[in-house]
Coordinates of C-alpha atoms in Angstrom, one line a residue:
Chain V
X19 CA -25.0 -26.4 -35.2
X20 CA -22.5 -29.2 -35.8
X21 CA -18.8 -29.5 -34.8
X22 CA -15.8 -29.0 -37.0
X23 CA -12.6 -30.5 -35.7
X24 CA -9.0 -28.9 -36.4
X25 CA -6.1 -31.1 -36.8
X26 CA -3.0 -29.4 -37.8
X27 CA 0.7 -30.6 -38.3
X28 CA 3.8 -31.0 -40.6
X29 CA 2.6 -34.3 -42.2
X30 CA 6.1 -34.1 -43.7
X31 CA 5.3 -37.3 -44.2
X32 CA 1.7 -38.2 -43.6
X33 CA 1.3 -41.4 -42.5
X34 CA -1.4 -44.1 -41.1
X35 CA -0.7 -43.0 -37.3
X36 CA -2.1 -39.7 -38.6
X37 CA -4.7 -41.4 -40.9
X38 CA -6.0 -43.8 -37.7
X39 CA -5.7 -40.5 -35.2
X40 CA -8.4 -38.7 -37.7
X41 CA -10.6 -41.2 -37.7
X42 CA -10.7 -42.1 -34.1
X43 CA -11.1 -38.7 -33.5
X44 CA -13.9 -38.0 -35.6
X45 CA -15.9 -41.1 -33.6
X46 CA -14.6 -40.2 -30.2
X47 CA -15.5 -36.6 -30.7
X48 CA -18.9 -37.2 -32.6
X49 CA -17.7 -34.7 -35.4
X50 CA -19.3 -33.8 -38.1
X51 CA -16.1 -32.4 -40.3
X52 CA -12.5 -32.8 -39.7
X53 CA -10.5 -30.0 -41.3
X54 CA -6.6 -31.8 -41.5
X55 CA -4.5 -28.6 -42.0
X56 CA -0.8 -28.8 -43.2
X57 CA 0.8 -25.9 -41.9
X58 CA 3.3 -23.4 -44.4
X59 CA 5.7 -22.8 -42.3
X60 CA 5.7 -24.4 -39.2
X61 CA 5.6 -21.9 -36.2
X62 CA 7.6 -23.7 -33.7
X63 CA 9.9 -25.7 -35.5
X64 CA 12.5 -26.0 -38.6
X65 CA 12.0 -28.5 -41.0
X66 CA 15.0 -30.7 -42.3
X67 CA 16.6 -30.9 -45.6
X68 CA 15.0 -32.5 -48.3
X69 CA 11.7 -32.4 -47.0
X70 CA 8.3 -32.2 -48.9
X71 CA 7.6 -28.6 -50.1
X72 CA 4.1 -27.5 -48.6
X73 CA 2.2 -28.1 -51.7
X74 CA 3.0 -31.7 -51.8
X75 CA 2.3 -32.4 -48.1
X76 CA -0.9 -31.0 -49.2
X77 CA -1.0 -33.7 -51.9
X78 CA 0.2 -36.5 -50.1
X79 CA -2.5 -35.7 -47.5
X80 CA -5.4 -35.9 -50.1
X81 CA -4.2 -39.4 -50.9
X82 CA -4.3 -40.4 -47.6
X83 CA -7.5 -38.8 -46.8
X84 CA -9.4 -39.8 -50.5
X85 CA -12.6 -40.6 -49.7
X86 CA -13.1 -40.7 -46.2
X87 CA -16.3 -39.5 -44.9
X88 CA -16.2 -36.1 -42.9
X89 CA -12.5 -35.7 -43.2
X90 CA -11.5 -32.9 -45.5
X91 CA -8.0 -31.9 -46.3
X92 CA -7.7 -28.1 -46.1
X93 CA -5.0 -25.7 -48.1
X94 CA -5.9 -23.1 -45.6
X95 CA -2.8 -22.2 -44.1
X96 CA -0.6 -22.8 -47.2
X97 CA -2.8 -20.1 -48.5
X98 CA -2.2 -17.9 -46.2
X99 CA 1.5 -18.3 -46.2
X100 CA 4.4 -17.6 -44.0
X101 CA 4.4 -19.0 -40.4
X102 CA 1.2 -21.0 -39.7
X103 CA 0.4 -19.9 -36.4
X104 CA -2.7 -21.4 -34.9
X105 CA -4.6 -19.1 -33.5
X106 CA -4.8 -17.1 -37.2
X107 CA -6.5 -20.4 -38.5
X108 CA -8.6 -21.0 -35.5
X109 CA -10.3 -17.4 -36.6
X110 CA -10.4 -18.0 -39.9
X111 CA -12.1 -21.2 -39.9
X112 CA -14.3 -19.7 -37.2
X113 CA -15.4 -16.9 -39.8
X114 CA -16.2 -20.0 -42.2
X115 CA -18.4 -21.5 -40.2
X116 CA -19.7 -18.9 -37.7
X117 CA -22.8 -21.3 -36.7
X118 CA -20.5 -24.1 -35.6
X119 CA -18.4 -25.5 -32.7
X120 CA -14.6 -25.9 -33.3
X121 CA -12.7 -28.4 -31.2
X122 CA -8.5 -27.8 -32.0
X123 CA -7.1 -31.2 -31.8
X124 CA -3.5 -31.8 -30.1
X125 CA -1.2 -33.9 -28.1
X126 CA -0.1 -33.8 -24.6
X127 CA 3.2 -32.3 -25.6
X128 CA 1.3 -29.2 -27.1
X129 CA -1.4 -29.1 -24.3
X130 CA 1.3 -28.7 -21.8
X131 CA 2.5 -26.2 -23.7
X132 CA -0.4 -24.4 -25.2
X133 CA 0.0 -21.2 -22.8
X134 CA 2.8 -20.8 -24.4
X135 CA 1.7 -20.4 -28.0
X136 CA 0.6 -17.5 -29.8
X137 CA -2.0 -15.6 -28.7
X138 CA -3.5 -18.5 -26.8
X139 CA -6.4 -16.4 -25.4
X140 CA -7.9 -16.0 -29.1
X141 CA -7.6 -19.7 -29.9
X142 CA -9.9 -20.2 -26.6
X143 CA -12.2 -18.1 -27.6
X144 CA -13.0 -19.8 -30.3
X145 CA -12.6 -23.1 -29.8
X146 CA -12.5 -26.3 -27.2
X147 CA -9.5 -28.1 -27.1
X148 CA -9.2 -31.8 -27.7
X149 CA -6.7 -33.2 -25.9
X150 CA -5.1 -37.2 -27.2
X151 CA -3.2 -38.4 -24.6
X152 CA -1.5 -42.3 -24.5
X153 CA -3.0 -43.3 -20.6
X154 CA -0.2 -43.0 -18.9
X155 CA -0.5 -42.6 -15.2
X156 CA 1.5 -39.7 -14.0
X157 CA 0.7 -37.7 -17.7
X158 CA -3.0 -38.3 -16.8
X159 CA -2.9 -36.2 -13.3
X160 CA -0.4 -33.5 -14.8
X161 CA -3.0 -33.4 -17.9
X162 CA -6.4 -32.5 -15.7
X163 CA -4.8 -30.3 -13.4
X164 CA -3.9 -28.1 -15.8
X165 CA -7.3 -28.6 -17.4
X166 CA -9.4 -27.6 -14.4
X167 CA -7.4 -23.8 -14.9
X168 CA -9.0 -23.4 -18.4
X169 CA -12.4 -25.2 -17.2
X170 CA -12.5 -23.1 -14.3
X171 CA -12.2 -19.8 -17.1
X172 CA -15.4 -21.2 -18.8
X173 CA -13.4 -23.1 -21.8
X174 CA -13.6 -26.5 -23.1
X175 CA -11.3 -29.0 -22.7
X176 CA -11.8 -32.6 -23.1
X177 CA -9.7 -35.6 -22.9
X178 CA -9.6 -38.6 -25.8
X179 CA -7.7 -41.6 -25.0
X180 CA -5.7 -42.4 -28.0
X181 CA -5.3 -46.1 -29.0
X182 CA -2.9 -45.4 -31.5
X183 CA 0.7 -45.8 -31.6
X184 CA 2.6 -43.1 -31.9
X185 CA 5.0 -43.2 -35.4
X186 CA 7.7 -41.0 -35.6
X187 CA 7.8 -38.8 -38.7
X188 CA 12.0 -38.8 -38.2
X189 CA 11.9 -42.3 -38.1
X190 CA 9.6 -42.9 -40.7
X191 CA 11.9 -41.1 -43.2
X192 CA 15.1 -42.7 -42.1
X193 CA 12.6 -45.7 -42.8
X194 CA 12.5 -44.7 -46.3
X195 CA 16.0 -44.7 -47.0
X196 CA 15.9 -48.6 -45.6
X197 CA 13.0 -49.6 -48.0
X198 CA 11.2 -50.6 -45.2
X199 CA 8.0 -47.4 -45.2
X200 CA 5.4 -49.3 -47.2
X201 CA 3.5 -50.9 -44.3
X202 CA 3.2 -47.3 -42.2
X203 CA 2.4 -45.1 -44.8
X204 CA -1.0 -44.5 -46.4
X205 CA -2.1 -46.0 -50.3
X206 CA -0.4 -44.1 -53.2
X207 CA 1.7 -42.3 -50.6
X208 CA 4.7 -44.1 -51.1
X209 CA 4.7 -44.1 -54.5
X210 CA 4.4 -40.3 -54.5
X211 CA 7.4 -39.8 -52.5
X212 CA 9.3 -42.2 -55.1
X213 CA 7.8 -40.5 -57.9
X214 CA 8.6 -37.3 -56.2
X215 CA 12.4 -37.9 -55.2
X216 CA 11.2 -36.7 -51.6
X217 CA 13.2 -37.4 -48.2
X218 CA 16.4 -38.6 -50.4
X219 CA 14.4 -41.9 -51.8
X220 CA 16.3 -41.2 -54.9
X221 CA 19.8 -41.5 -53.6
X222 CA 22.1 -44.3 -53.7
X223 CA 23.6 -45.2 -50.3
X224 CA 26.4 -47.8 -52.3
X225 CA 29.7 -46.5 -51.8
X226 CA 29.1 -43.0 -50.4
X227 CA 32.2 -41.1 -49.3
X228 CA 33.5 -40.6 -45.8
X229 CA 32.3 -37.1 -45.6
X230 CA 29.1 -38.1 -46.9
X231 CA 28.8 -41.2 -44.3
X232 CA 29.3 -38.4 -41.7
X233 CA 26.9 -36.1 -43.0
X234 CA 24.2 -39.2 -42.8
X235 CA 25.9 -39.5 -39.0
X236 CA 24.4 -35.6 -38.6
X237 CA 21.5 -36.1 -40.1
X238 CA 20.3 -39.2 -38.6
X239 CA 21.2 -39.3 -35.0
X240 CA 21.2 -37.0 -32.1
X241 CA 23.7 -34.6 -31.3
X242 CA 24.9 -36.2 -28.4
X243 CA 24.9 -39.6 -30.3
X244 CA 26.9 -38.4 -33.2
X245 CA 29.2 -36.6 -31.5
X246 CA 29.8 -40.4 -30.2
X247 CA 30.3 -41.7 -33.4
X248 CA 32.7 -39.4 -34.4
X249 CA 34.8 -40.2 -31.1
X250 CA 34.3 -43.2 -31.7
X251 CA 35.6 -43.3 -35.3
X252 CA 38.3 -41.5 -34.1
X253 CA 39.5 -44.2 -31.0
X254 CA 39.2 -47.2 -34.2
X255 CA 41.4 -45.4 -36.3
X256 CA 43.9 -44.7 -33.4
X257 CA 43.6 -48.3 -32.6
X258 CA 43.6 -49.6 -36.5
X259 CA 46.5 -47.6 -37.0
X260 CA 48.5 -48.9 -34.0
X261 CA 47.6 -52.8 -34.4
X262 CA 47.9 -52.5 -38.3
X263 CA 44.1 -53.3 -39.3
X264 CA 42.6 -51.4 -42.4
X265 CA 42.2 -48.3 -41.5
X266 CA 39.2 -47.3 -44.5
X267 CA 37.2 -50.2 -42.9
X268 CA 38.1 -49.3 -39.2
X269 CA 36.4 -45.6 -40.5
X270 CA 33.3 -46.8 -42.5
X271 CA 32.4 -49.6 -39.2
X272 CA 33.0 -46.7 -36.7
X273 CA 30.7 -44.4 -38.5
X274 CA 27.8 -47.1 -39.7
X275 CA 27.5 -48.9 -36.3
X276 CA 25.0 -47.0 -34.7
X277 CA 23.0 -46.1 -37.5
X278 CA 20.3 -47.7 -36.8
X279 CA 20.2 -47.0 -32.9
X280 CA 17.2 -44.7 -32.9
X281 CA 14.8 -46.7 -34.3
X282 CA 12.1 -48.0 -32.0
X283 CA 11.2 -51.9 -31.1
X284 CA 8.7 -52.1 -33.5
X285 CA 10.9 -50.2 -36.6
X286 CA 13.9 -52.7 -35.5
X287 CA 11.5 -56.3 -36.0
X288 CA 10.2 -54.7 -39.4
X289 CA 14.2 -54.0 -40.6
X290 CA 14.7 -57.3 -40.0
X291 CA 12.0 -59.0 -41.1
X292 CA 11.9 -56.9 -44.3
X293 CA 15.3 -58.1 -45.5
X294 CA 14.7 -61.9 -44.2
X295 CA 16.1 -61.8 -40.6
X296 CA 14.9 -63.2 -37.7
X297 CA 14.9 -60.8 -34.4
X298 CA 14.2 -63.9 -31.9
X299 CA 16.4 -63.4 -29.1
X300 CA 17.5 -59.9 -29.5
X301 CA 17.1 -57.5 -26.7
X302 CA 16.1 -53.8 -27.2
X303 CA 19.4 -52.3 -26.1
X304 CA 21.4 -54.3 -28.5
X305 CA 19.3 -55.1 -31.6
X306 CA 20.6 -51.8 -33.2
X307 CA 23.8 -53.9 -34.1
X308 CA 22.0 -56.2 -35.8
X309 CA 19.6 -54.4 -38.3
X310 CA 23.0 -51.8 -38.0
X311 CA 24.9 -54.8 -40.1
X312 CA 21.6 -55.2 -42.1
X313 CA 21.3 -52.2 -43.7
X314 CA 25.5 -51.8 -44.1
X315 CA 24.9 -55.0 -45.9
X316 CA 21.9 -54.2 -47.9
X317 CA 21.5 -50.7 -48.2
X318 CA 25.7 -49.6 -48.2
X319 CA 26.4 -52.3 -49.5
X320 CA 29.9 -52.2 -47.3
X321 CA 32.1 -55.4 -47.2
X322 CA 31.5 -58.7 -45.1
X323 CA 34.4 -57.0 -42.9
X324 CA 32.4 -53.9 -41.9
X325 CA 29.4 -55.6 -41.5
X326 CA 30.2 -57.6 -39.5
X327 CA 32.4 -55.1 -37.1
X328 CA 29.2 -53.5 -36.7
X329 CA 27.5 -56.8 -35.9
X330 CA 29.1 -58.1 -33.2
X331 CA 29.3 -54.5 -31.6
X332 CA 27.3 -54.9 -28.6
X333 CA 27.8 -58.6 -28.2
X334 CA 30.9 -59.6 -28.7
X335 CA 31.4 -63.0 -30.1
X336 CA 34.3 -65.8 -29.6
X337 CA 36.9 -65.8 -32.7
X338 CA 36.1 -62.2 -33.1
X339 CA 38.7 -60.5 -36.0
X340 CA 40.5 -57.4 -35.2
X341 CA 38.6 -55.0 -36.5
X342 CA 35.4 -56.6 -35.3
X343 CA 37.4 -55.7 -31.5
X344 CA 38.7 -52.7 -32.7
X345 CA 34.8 -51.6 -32.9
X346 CA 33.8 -53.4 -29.8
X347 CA 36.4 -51.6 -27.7
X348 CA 36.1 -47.9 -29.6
X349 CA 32.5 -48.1 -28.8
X350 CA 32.9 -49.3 -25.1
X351 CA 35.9 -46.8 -24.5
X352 CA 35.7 -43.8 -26.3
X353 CA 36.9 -40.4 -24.5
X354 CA 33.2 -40.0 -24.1
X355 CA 32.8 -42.9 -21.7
X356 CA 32.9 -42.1 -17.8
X357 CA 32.0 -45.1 -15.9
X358 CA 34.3 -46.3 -13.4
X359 CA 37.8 -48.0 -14.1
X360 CA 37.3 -46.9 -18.1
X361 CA 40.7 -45.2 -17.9
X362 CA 42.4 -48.6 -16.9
X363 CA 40.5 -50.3 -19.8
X364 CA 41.5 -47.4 -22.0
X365 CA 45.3 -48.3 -21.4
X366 CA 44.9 -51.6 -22.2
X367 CA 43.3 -50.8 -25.0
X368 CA 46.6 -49.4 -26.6
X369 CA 48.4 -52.4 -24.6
X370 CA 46.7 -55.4 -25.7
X371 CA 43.6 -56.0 -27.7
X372 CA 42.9 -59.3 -25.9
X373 CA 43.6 -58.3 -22.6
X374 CA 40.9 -55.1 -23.3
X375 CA 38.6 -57.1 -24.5
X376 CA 38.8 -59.9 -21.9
X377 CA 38.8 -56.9 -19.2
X378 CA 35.4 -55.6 -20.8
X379 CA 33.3 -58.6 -21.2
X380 CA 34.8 -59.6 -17.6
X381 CA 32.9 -56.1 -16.6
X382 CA 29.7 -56.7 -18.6
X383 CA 29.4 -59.9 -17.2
X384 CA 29.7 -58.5 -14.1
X385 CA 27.6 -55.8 -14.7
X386 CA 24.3 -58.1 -16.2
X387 CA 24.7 -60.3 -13.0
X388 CA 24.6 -57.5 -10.6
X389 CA 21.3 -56.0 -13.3
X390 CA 19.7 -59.5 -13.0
X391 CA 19.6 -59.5 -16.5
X392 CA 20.5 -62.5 -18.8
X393 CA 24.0 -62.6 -20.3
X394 CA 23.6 -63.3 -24.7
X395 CA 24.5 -66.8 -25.6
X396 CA 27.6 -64.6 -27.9
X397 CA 28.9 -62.7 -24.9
X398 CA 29.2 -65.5 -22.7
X399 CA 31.4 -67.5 -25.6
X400 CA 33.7 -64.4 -26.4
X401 CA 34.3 -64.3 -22.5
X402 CA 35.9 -67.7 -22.4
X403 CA 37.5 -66.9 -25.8
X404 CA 39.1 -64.0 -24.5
X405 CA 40.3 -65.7 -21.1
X406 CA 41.6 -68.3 -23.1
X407 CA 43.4 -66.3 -25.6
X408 CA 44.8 -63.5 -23.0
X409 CA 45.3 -65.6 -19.8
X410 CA 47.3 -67.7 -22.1
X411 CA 48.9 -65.0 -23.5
X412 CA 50.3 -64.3 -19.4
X413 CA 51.2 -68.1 -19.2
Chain D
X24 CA -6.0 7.6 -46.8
X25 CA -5.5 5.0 -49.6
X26 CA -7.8 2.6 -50.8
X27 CA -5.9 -1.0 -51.0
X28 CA -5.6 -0.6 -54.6
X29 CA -3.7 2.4 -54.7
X30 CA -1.9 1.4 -51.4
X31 CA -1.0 -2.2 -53.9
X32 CA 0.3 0.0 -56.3
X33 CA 1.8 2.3 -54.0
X34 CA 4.3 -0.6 -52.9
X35 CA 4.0 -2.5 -56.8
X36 CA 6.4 0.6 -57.5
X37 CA 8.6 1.1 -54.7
X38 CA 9.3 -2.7 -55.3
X39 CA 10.1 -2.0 -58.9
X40 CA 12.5 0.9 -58.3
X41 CA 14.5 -1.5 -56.1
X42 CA 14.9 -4.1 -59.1
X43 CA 12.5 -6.8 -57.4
X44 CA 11.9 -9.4 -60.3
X45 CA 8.4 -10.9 -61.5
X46 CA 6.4 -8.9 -59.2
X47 CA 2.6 -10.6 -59.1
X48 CA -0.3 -8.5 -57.8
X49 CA -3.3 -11.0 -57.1
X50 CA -6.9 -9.7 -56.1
X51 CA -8.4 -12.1 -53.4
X52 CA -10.9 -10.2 -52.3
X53 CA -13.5 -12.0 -53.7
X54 CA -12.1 -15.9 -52.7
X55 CA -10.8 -14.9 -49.2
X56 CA -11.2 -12.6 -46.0
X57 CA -7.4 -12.9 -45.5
X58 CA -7.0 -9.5 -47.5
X59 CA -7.8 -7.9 -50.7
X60 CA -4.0 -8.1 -52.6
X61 CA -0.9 -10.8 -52.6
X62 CA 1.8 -8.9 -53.7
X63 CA 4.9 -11.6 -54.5
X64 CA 7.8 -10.1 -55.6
X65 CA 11.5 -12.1 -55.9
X66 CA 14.3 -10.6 -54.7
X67 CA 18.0 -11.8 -56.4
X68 CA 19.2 -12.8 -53.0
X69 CA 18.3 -12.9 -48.8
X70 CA 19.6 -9.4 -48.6
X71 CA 18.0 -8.0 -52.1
X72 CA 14.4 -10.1 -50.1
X73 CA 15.6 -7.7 -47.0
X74 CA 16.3 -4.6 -48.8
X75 CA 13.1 -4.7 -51.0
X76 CA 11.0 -5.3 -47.8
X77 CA 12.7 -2.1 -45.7
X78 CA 11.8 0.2 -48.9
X79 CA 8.6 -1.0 -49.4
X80 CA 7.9 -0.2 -45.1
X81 CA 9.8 3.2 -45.7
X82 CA 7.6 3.9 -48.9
X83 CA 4.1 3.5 -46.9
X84 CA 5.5 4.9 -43.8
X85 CA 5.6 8.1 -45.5
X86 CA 1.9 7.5 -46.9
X87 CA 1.1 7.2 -43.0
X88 CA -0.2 3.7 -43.5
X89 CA 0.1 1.8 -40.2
X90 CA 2.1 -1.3 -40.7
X91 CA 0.1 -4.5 -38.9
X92 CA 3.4 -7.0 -38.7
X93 CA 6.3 -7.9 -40.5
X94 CA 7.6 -11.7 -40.5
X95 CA 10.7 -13.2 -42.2
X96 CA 12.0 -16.6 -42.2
X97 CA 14.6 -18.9 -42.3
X98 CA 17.6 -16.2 -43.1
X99 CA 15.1 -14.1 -45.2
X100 CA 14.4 -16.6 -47.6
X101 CA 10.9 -15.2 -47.5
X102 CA 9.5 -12.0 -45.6
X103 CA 6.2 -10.9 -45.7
X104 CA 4.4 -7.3 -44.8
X105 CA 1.1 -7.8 -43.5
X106 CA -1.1 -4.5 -44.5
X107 CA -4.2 -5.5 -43.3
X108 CA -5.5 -5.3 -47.1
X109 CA -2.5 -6.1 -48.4
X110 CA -0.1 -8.8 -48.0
X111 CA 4.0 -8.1 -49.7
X112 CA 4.8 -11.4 -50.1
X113 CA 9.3 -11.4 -51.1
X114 CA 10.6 -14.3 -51.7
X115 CA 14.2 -15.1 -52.9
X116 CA 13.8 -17.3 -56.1
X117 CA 14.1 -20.9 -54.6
X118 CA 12.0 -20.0 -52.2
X119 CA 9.1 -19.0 -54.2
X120 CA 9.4 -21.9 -55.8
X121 CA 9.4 -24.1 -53.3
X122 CA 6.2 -22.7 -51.6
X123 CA 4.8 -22.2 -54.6
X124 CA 1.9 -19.7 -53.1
X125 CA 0.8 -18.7 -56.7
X126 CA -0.3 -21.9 -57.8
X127 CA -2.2 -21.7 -54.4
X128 CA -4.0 -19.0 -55.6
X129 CA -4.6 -19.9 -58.6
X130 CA -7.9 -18.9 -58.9
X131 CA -7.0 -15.3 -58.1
X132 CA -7.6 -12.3 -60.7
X133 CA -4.1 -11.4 -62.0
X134 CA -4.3 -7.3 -61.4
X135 CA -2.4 -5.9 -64.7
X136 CA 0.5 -3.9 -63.4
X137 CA 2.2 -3.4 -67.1
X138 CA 1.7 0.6 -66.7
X139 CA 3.9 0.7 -63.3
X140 CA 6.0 -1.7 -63.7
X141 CA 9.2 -0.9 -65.9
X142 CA 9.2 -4.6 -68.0
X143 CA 12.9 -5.2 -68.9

């Protein structure tokens, strides 16, 4: 009698966090096959536009699984068709090899949730559950509580500390779009999804339209974070139109400057390095601004005006231009915003560019100090530029 | 009762007389325990995919045999009849396409279906 792991997922793509995963767990769990399993149609969630069709998630997951030893790559729910509930596989595998033990392979996310799934009794009866979690304190209690229930009703569950990172599929393919997947996806992968046209690798991003910039604004980021940008894009043209900047480039800074907000720490250093930037010095919460100007530079190929709106967005810097404030402040202020006294730095918004932004760095400043956290070398220099500029303005 | 053949062509037809296009009956039997038949049928739109799948459930109701689940997905881009024997697969065009099930079974035996089917 051996043991046959399950792993099961979108893959949409497949990538090495998946690739390391399946490995480890065929160590960690002494296996003697792992069956990777693409689903048809996920059960429990919708994928996006553009994405790989099920046939060529199969196909990108037998180049990332060629040759290694115990792992097979199995068409078994693409096969069956329609939505790829697990508990349908779970018995079918299990009538494929009636003399082994199956162990279903998931995450905490799904563990936490598994009594919610479909027909959870019949995947227990059939199979232990393998449960990767990251080692985090609070997770780890939550995770062996809940365990004890199912151990207590004579099933298996055990618990396999995962070394990995986790890599975020959403990320990944945003990735793509930036040039920037090659080191996180597995050999011949990428060149499949190129050769392919998959997750929009054959679009241009030079010189799309406004409507298409806000459709990328949709796709890319959160709901609540888009519906930012579009206030946001809104305030800059308000302000562009009243103080006589460009009101095309107020549009395209408004709607490119966060683009890049989502990605984590480690997708940030890669953008940067990738396109010969150095991240020294930037902090998490405002890198996005950099690798934002990056790819409006590279990728959009937008004009030094726009890049460099959305470069200084978070930081400010001294001799900022116009628009470059117009940004800051639209970003800081938009209807959106509810801290305390934003009203009063909304007015002066429409009052006096300087004064605004002299007002807001004033409260940043205050704001890191009373944080403990260091003030960038930019911010400090636009604060005297500012106080300069507007208290001389009063004088 | 019906055997799963006749029950396959039972629904082959009713599918037909609603104008589904391409209709495919496959014979798994032998590769799979999923079921004995695919039957993948296109329908011209999500509400030609709806309609053929409601005659097709009308048609064996009246043969008395027991329907085990019916599934659609994403606005009826695809439904599917599960028979226990038999599986209706109805796709709308793009969507056969895109999931591309017949290349997945591949290795199926094609059942002829020229006699039932009125070719146009």
């Amino acid at each position: 009698m051996g043991i046959i792991g399950i792993y099961g997922g979108t893959f949409n793509p497949p990538h090495m966090g998946h690739q390391r995963a399946a490995e480890y767990a065929v160590r960690a769990l002494e296996l003697d096959r792992l069956l990777v399993i693409p689903s048809c149609i996920s059960p429990h969630k919708t994928l996006p536009e553009g994405s790989a069709s099920p046939e060529q998630r199969l196909e990108m997951l037998q180049y990332a699984f060629a040759g290694k030893d115990r792992i097979t790559v199995s068409d078994i729910e693409l096969r069956r068709g329609g939505r790829s509930f697990t508990y349908e596989t779970v018995e079918q595998v299990k009538a494929l090899y009636p003399e082994d033990e199956l162990m279903l392979l998931m995450g905490t996310d799904m563990f936490l949730s598994f009594h919610q799934w479909r027909c959870p009794e019949r995947i227990l009866r059939n199979a232990g559950l393998a449960v990767f979690y990251r080692g985090q304190k609070d997770e780890q209690q939550q995770l062996e509580q809940l365990a004890q229930q199912y151990i207590r009703e004579g099933h298996k569950v055990v618990f396999v500390k995962n070394p990995v990172t986790d890599i975020s599929s959403t990320q990944l393919r945003s990735l793509l779009g930036y040039d920037c997947a090659g080191d996180f996806l597995p050999e011949g992968v990428e060149d499949y999804i190129k050769d392919q046209k998959l997750y929009g690798t054959d679009r241009s991003y030079e010189n799309l339209s406004v409507s298409q910039l806000e459709q990328l604004v949709t796709e890319r980021l959160s709901e609540k974070r888009a519906a930012h940008v579009f206030r946001c894009r809104d305030m800059a043209l308000e302000l562009a139109q009243k103080y006589g900047q460009d009101l095309i480039l107020a549009e395209r800074a408004a709607l490119l400057h966060d683009l890049t907000k989502p990605l984590d720490g480690v997708f940030q250093q890669l953008l940067c390095s990738r396109y010969g930037y150095d991240p020294e010095g930037w902090e998490e919460p405002t890198i996005h601004a950099y690798t934002g100007s990056i790819v409006a530079k590279h990728i959009f190929k937008e004009c030094d005006q726009v890049v460099s709106a959305i470069r200084w967005h978070t930081t400010g810097r001294a001799g900022m231009t116009r628009l470059e404030q117009i940004i800051y402040l639209a970003d800081t202020l938009e209807p959106g915003r509810t801290f305390p006294g934003v009203q009063e730095l909304r007015s002066s918004a429409y009052e006096d560019l300087d004064k605004a932004m002299y007002q807001c760095l004033s409260r940043t400043l205050l704001y890191l100090q009373q944080e403990g956290r260091p003030l960038a070398g930019e911010t400090k220099d636009a604060l005297d530029f500012f106080r300069k500029r507007f208290c001389g303005k009063k004088d | 009762m019906l055997s799963a053949k006749e029950v396959a062509f039972e629904v082959t037809k009713a599918l037909d007389s609603k104008k589904g296009k391409d209709i495919k009956l496959l014979r798994i039997n032998e590769i799979s325990s999923l079921a004995d038949y695919f039957l993948i049928c296109t329908g011209t739109s999500s509400t030609h995919v709806k309609t053929l799948c409601d005659y097709a459930e009308y048609t064996l109701e009246q043969l008395g045999e027991p329907l085990l689940g019916r599934e659609g997905h994403r606005g009826n881009s695809w439904e599917l009849l599960d028979y226990g024997s038999i599986v209706v697969h109805v796709f709308t065009d793009e969507a056969r396409a895109f999931y591309s099930l017949e290349r997945l079974w591949a290795d199926a035996e094609q059942v002829d279906i020229k006699d039932i089917v009125i070719e146009e």
